[in-house]
CSV table of C-alpha atoms in Angstrom, one decimal:
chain,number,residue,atom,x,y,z
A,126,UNK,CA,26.6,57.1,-33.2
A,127,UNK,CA,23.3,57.2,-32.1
A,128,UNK,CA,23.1,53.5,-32.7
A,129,UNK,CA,26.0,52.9,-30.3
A,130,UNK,CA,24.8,55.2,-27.8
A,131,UNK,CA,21.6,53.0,-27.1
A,132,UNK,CA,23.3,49.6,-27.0
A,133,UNK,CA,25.5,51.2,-24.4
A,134,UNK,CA,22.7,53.0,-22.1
A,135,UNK,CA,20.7,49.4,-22.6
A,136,UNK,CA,23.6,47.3,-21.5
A,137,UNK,CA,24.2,49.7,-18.4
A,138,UNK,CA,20.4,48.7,-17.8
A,139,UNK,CA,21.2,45.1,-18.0
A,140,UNK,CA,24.2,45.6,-15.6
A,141,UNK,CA,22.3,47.3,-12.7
A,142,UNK,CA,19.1,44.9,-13.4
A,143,UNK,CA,21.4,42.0,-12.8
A,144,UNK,CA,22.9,43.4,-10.0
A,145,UNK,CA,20.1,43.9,-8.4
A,146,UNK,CA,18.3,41.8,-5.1
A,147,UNK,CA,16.2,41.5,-2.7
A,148,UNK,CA,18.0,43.5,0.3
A,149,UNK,CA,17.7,46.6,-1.8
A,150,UNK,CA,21.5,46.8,-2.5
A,151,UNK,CA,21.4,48.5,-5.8
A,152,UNK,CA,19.7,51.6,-4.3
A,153,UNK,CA,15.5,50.9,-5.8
A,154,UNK,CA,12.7,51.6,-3.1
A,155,UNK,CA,12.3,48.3,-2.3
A,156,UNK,CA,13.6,47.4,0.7
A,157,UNK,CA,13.2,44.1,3.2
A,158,UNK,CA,11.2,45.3,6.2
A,159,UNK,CA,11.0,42.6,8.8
A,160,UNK,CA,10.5,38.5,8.8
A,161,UNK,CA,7.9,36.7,9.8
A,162,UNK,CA,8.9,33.2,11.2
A,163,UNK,CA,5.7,30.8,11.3
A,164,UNK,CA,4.8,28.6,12.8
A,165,UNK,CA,4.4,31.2,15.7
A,166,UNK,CA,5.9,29.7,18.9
A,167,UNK,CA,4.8,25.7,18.3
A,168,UNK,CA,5.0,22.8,20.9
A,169,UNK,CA,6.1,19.8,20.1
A,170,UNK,CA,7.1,16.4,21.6
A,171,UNK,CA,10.8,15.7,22.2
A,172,UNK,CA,12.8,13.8,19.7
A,173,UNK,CA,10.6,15.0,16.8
A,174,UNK,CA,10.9,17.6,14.3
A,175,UNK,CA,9.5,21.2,13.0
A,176,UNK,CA,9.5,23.0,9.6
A,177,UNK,CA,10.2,26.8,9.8
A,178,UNK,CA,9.4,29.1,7.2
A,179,UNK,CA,10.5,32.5,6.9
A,180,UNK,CA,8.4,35.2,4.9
A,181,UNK,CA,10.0,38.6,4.1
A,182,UNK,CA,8.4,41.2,4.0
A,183,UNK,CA,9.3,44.5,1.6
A,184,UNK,CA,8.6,48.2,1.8
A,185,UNK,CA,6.4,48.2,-1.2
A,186,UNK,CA,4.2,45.9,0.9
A,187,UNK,CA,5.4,43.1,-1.0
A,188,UNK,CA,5.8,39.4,0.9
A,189,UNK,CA,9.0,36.7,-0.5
A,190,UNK,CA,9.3,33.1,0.7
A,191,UNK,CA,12.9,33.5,2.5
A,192,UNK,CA,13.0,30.3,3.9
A,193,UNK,CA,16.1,29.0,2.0
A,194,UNK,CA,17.9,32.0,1.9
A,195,UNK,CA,18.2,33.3,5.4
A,196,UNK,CA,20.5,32.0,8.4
A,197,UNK,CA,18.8,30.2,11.0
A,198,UNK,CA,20.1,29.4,14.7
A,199,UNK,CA,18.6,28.4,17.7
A,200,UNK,CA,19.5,30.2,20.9
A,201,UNK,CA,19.5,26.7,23.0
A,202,UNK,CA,21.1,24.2,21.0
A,203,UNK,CA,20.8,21.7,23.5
A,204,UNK,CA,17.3,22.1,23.2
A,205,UNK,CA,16.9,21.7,19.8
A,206,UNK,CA,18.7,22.6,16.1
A,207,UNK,CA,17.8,23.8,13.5
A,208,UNK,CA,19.1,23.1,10.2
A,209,UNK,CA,20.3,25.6,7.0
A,210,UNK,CA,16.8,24.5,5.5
A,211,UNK,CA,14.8,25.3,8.4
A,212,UNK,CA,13.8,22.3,10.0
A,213,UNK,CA,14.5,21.9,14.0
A,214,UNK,CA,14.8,19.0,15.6
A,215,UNK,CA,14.5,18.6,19.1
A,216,UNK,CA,16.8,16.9,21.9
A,217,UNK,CA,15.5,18.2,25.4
A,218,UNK,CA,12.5,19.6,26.9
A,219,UNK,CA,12.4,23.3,27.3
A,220,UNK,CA,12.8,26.3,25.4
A,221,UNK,CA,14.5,27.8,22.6
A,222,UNK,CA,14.8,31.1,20.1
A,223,UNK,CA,14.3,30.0,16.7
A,224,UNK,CA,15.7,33.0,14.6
A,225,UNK,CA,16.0,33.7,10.7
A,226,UNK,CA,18.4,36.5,9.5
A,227,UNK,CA,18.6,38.0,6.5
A,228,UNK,CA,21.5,41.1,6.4
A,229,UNK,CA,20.7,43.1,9.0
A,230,UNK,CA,17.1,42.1,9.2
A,231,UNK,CA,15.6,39.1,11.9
A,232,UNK,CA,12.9,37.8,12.9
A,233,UNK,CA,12.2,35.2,15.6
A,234,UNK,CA,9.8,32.5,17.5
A,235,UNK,CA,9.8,30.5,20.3
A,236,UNK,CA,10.0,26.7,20.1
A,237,UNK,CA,9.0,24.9,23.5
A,238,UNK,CA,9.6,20.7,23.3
A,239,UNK,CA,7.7,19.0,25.9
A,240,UNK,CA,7.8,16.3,28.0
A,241,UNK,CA,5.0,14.7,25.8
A,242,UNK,CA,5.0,10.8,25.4
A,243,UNK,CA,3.5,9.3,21.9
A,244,UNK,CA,0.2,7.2,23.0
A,245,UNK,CA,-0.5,6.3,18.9
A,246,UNK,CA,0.6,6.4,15.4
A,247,UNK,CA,-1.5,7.3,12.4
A,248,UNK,CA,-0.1,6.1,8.9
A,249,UNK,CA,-2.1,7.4,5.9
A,250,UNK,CA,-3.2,6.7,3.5
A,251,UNK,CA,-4.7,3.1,4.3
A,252,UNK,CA,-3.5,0.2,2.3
A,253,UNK,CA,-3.3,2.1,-1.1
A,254,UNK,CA,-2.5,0.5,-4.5
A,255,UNK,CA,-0.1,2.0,-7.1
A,256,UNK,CA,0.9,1.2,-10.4
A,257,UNK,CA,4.3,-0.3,-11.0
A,258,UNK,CA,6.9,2.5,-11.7
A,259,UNK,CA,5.2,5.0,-9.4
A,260,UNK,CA,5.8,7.2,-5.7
A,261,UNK,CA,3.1,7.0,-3.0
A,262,UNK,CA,3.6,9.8,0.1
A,263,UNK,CA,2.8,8.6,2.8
A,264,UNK,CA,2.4,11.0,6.4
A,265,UNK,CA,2.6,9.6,9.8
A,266,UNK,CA,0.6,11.6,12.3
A,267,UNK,CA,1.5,11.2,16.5
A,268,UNK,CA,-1.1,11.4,19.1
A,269,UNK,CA,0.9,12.3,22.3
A,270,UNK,CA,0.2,12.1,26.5
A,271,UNK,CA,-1.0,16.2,26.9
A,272,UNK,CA,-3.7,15.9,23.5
A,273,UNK,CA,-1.8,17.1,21.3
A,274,UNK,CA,-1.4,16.2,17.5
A,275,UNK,CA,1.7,16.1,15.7
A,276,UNK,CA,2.9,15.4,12.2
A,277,UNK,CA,5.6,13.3,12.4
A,278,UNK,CA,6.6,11.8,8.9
A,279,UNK,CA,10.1,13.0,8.9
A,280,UNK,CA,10.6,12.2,12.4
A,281,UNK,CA,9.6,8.1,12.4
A,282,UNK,CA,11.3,5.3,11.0
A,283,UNK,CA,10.2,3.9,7.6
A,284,UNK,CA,10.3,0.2,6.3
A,285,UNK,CA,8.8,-1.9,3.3
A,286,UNK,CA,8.7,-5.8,4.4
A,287,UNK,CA,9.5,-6.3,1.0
A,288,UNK,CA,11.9,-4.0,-0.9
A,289,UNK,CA,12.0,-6.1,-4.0
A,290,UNK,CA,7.8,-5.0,-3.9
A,291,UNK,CA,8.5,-1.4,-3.0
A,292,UNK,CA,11.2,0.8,-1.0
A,293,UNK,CA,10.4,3.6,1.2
A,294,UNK,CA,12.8,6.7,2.1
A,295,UNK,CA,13.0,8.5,5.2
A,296,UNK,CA,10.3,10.9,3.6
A,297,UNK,CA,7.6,8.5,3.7
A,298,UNK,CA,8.0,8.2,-0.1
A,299,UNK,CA,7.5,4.5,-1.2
A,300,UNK,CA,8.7,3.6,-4.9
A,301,UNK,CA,6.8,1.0,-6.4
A,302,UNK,CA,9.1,-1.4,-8.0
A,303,UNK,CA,7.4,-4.8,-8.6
A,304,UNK,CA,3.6,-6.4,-8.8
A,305,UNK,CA,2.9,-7.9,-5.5
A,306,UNK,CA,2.5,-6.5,-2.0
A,307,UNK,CA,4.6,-4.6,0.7
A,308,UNK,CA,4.1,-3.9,4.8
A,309,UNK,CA,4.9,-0.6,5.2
A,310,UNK,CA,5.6,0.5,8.9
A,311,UNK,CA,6.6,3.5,10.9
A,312,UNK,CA,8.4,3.2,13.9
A,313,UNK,CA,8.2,5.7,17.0
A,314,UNK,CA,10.6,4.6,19.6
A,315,UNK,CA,8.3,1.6,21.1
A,316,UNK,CA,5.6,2.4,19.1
A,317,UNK,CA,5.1,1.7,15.6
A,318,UNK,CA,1.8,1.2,13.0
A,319,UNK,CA,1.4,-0.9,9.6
A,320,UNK,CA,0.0,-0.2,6.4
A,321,UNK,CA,-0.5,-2.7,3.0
A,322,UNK,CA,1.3,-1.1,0.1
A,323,UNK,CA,-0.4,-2.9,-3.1
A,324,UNK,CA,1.8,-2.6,-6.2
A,325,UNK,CA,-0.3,-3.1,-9.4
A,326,UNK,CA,0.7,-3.5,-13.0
A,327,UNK,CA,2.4,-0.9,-14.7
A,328,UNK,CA,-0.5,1.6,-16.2
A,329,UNK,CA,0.1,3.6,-19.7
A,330,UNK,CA,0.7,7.0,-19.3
A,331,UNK,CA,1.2,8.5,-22.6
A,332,UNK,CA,1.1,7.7,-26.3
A,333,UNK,CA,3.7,9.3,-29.0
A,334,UNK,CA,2.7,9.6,-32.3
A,335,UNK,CA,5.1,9.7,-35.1
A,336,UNK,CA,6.4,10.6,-37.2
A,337,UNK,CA,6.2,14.1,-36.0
A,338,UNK,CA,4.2,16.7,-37.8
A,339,UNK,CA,4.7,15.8,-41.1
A,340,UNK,CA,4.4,17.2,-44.6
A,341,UNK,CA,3.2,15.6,-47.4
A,342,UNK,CA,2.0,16.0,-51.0
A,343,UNK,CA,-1.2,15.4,-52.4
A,344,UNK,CA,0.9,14.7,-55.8
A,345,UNK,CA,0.7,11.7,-56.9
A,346,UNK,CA,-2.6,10.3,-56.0
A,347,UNK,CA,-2.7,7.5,-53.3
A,348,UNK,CA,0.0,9.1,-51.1
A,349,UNK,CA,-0.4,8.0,-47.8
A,350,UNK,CA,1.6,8.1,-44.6
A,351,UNK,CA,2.3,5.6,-41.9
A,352,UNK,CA,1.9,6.5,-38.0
A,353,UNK,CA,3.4,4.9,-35.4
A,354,UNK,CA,2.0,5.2,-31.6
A,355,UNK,CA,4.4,4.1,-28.8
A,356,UNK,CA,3.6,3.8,-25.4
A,357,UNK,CA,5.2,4.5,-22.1
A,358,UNK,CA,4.0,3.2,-18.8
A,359,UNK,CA,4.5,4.3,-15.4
A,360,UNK,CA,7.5,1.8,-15.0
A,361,UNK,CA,9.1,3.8,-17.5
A,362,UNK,CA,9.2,0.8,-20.4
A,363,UNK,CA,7.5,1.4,-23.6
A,364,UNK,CA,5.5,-0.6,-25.9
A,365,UNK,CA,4.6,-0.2,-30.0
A,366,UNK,CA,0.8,0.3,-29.8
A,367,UNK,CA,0.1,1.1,-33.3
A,368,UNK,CA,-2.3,-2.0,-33.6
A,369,UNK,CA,-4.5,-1.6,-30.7
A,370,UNK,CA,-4.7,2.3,-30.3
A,371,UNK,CA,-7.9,3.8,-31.8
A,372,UNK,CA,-6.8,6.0,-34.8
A,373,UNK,CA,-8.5,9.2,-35.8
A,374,UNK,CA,-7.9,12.2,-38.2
A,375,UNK,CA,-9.3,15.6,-37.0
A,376,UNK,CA,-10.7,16.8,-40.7
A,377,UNK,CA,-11.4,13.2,-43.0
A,378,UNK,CA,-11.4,15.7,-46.1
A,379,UNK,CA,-7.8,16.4,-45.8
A,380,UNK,CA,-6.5,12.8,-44.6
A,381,UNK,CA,-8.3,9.4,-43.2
A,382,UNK,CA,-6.6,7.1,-41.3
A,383,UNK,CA,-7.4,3.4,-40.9
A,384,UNK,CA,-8.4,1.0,-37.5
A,385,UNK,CA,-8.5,-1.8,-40.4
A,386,UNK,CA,-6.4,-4.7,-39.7
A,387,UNK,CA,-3.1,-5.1,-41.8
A,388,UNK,CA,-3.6,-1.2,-42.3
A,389,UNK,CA,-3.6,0.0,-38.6
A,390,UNK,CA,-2.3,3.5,-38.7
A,391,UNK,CA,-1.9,4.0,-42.1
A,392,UNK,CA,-3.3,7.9,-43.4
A,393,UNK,CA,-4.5,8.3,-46.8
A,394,UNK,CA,-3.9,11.5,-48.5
A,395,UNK,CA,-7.0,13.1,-49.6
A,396,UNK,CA,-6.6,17.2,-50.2
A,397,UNK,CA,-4.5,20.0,-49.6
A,398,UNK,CA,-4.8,21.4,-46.0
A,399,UNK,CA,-4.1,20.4,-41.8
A,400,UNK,CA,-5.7,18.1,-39.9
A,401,UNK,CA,-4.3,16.2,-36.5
A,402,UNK,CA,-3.6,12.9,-36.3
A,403,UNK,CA,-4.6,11.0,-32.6
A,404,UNK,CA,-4.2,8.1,-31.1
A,405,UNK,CA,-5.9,6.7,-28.1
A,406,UNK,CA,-6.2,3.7,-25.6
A,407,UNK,CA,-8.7,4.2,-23.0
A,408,UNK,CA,-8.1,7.8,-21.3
A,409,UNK,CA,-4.7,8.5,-22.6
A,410,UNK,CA,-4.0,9.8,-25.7
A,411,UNK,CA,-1.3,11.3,-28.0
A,412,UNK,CA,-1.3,13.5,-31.6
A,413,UNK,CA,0.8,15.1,-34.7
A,414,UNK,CA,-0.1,17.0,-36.9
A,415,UNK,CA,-0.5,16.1,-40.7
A,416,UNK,CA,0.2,19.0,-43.3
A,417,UNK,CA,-0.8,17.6,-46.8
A,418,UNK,CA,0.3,20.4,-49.5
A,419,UNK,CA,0.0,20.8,-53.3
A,420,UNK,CA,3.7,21.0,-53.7
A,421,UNK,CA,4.9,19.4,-57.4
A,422,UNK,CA,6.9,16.4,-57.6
A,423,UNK,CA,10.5,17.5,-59.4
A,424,UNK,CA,12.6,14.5,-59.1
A,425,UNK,CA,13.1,11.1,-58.0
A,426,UNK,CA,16.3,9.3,-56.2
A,427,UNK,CA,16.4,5.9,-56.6
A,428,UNK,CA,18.7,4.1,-53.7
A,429,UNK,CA,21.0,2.5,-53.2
A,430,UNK,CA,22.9,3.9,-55.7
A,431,UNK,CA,24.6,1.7,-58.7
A,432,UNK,CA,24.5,-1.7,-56.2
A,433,UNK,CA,26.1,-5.1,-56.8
A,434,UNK,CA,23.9,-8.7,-56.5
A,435,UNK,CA,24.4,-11.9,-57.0
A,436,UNK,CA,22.5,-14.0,-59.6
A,437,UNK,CA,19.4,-15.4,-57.1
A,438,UNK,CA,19.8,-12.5,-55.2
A,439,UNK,CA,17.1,-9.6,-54.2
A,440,UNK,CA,17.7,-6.1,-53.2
A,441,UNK,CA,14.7,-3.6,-52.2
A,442,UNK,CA,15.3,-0.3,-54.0
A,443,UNK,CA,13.8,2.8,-52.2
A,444,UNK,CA,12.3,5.7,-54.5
A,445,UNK,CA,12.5,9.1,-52.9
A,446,UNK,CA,10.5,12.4,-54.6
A,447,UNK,CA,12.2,15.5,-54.3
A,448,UNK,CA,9.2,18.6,-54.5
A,449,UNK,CA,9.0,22.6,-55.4
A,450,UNK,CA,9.0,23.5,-52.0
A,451,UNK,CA,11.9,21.4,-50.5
A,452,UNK,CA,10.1,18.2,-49.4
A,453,UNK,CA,10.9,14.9,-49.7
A,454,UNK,CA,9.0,12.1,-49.8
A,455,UNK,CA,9.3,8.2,-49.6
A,456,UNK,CA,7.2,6.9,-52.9
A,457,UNK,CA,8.5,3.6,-52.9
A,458,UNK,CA,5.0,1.8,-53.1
A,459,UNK,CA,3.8,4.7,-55.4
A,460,UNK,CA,5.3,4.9,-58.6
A,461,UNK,CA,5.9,2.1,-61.4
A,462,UNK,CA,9.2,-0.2,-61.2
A,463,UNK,CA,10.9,-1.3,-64.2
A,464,UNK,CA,14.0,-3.1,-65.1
A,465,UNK,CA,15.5,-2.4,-68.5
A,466,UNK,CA,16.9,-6.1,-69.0
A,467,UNK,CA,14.3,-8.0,-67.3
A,468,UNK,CA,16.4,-11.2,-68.6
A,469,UNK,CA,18.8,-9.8,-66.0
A,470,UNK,CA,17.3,-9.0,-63.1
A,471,UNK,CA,13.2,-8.1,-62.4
A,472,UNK,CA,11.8,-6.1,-59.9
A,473,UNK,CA,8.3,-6.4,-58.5
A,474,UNK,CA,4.8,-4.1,-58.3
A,475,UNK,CA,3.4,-6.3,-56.6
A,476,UNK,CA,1.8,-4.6,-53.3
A,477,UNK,CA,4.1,-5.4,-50.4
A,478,UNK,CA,7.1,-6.2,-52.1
A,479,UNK,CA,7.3,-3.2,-54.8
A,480,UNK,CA,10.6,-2.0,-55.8
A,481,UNK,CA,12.2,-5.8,-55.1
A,482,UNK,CA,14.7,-6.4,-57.3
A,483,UNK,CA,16.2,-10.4,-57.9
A,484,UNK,CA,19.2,-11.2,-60.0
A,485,UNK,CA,18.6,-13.4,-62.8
A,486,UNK,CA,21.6,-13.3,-65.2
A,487,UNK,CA,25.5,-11.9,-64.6
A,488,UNK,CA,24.8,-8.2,-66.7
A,489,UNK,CA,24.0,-4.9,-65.7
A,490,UNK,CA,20.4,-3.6,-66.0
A,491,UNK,CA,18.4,-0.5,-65.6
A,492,UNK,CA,16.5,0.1,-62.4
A,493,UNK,CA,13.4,2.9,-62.9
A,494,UNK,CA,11.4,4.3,-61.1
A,495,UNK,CA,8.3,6.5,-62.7
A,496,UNK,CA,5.6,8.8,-61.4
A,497,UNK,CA,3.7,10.6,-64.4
A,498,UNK,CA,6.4,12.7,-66.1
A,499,UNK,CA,9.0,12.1,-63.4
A,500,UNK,CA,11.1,9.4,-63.3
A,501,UNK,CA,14.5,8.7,-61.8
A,502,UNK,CA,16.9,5.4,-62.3
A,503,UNK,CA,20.4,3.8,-61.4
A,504,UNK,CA,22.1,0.7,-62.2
A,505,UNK,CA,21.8,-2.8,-61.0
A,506,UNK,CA,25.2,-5.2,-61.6
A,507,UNK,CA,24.2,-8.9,-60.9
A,508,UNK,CA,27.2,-11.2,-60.5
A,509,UNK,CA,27.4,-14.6,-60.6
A,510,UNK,CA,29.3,-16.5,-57.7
């Protein structure tokens, strides 16, 4: 009963918690005092465009960025507008109220657009290089007739020479596409300025190591594990860089890992315990980590299972250990292939092809796989034509 009782007093909580807002509806002392429009009455030039923010502030003293959440108008529409986001854009000289209302609460400026003419056009920054498959802002600053400065990025036209190089959005915001170079340009009604957009070859940005935090025996001896590092560049494409990465292991006594040709990647088991696994190119790097336990081998599956080949034929069988604590582990390379008719098919121990099998006569044989005490097998039928 009691029990009950609590889960029904903590899902009220929940209820009125959710319930709750900003304009203090659920009844808490928190209450919206006033808003504060900034900037506080700005000039600018006709035909451009200002941000608005609106800041609410709260009883408890508290301050909340309202900007997206109020309603905003202008008194003189003809003057300028102002959008739900808060960005006015002006149309004729004069003046206007700009006003952001929350429930009952307000708060207001005054925007006056002048008569201003543009006299120059800043773009910035200055013939900048980016890799392949990256943004670049860039801002357009206006110099107008009565000394003032204005930042007019969203208000000029943008243009890449060369889109195939690089496009640009309305926001200034240039995409780098291809290697090669791009004019970019921002256009004022008859003024305009020019910048050299350099697009450079796609730069790595991170390195993945896997597999991912594995766990691995100690048992047998020579257990090792293979790491893979694949990179992605900036363009987004990615690359196996297992061979020319820099391997290291955090704690040599539990694991090594090899920068040896042939062997690239490849961790050697050495004792129980944790140790990370890195690989990096230059200033980028990535990592996993290695657990190598004690855990005792139980059982080996030997796959596929009970396959058909033809005399001549090869199959590679794959030997799988099964341990006390519910890992598995690929041992292929580790234990001692046999077949029990090797006048029917053999299979090899031979480093880099262990665990090949190739038909020799039309019977059935025997495939095993051992490890110490443990061994696991299935059968091989080799058919002729």
């Amino acid at each position: 009963m009691i029990k009950t009782l609590i889960k029904v007093v903590l899902l009220c909580v929940c209820i009125v918690v959710a319930g709750c807002g900003d304009d203090d509806s659920c009844g808490t002392s928190r209450s919206l005092v006033s808003i504060q429009v900034t900037p506080t009455n700005p000039r600018i030039a006709n035909r451009t465009s200002r941000q608005f923010t609106a800041t609410g502030i709260y009883s408890d003293y508290t301050t909340l960025d309202l900007t997206l959440s109020v309603a905003w108008s202008s008194s003189a529409t003809n003057i300028a507008t102002i959008n739900s986001s808060g960005r006015a854009t002006a149309s004729n000289p004069g003046q206007t109220t700009i006003k952001a209302t929350f429930g009952a609460v307000s708060g207001s400026t005054t925007l006056t657009v002048t008569n201003a003419t543009l006299t120059s056009l800043d773009i910035a920054p200055i013939d900048p290089s980016i890799a392949k498959g990256t943004t670049q802002q860039f801002t357009a600053t206006g110099h107008f007739s009565d000394g003032t400065i204005q930042d007019l990025t969203t208000s000029v036209t943008w243009d890449s020479s060369d889109p195939s190089k690089a496009t640009i959005d309305p926001s200034g915001k240039a995409s780098a596409l291809a290697i090669g170079q791009t004019t970019i340009t921002a256009t004022f009604g008859a003024i305009s300025q020019q910048t050299t957009l350099t697009v450079t070859a796609a730069t790595l940005k991170s390195i993945a190591v896997t597999p991912i935090n594995p766990r691995i025996s100690v048992n047998p001896s020579g257990t090792f594990v293979q790491f893979t590092a694949t990179g992605t560049f900036t363009d987004n494409t990615t690359q196996d860089l297992t061979t020319s990465v820099s391997w290291s292991s955090s704690i040599p006594a539990f694991a090594t890992i090899s920068n040896i040709a042939g062997s690239y990647g490849k961790a050697a088991i050495v004792a129980s315990g944790v140790t990370t696994i890195t690989a990096t190119q230059g200033t980028v790097s990535g990592s996993t980590t290695l657990t190598v336990t004690n855990a005792l081998l139980l059982s080996i599956t030997v796959t596929p299972a009970d396959p058909d080949i033809l005399v001549g034929g090869t199959i590679q069988f794959t030997a799988t250990g099964h341990y006390d604590d519910g890992s598995t582990q690929n041992l292929t390379s580790l234990v001692t292939w046999s077949s029990s008719e090797p006048s029917v098919a053999t299979i090899s121990n031979a480093a880099g092809d262990k665990g090949l099998a190739t038909g020799v006569a039309p019977v059935q044989t025997t495939i095993t796989a051992t490890s110490g005490a443990i061994h696991g097998s299935t059968e091989l039928e080799v058919e002729l034509d």
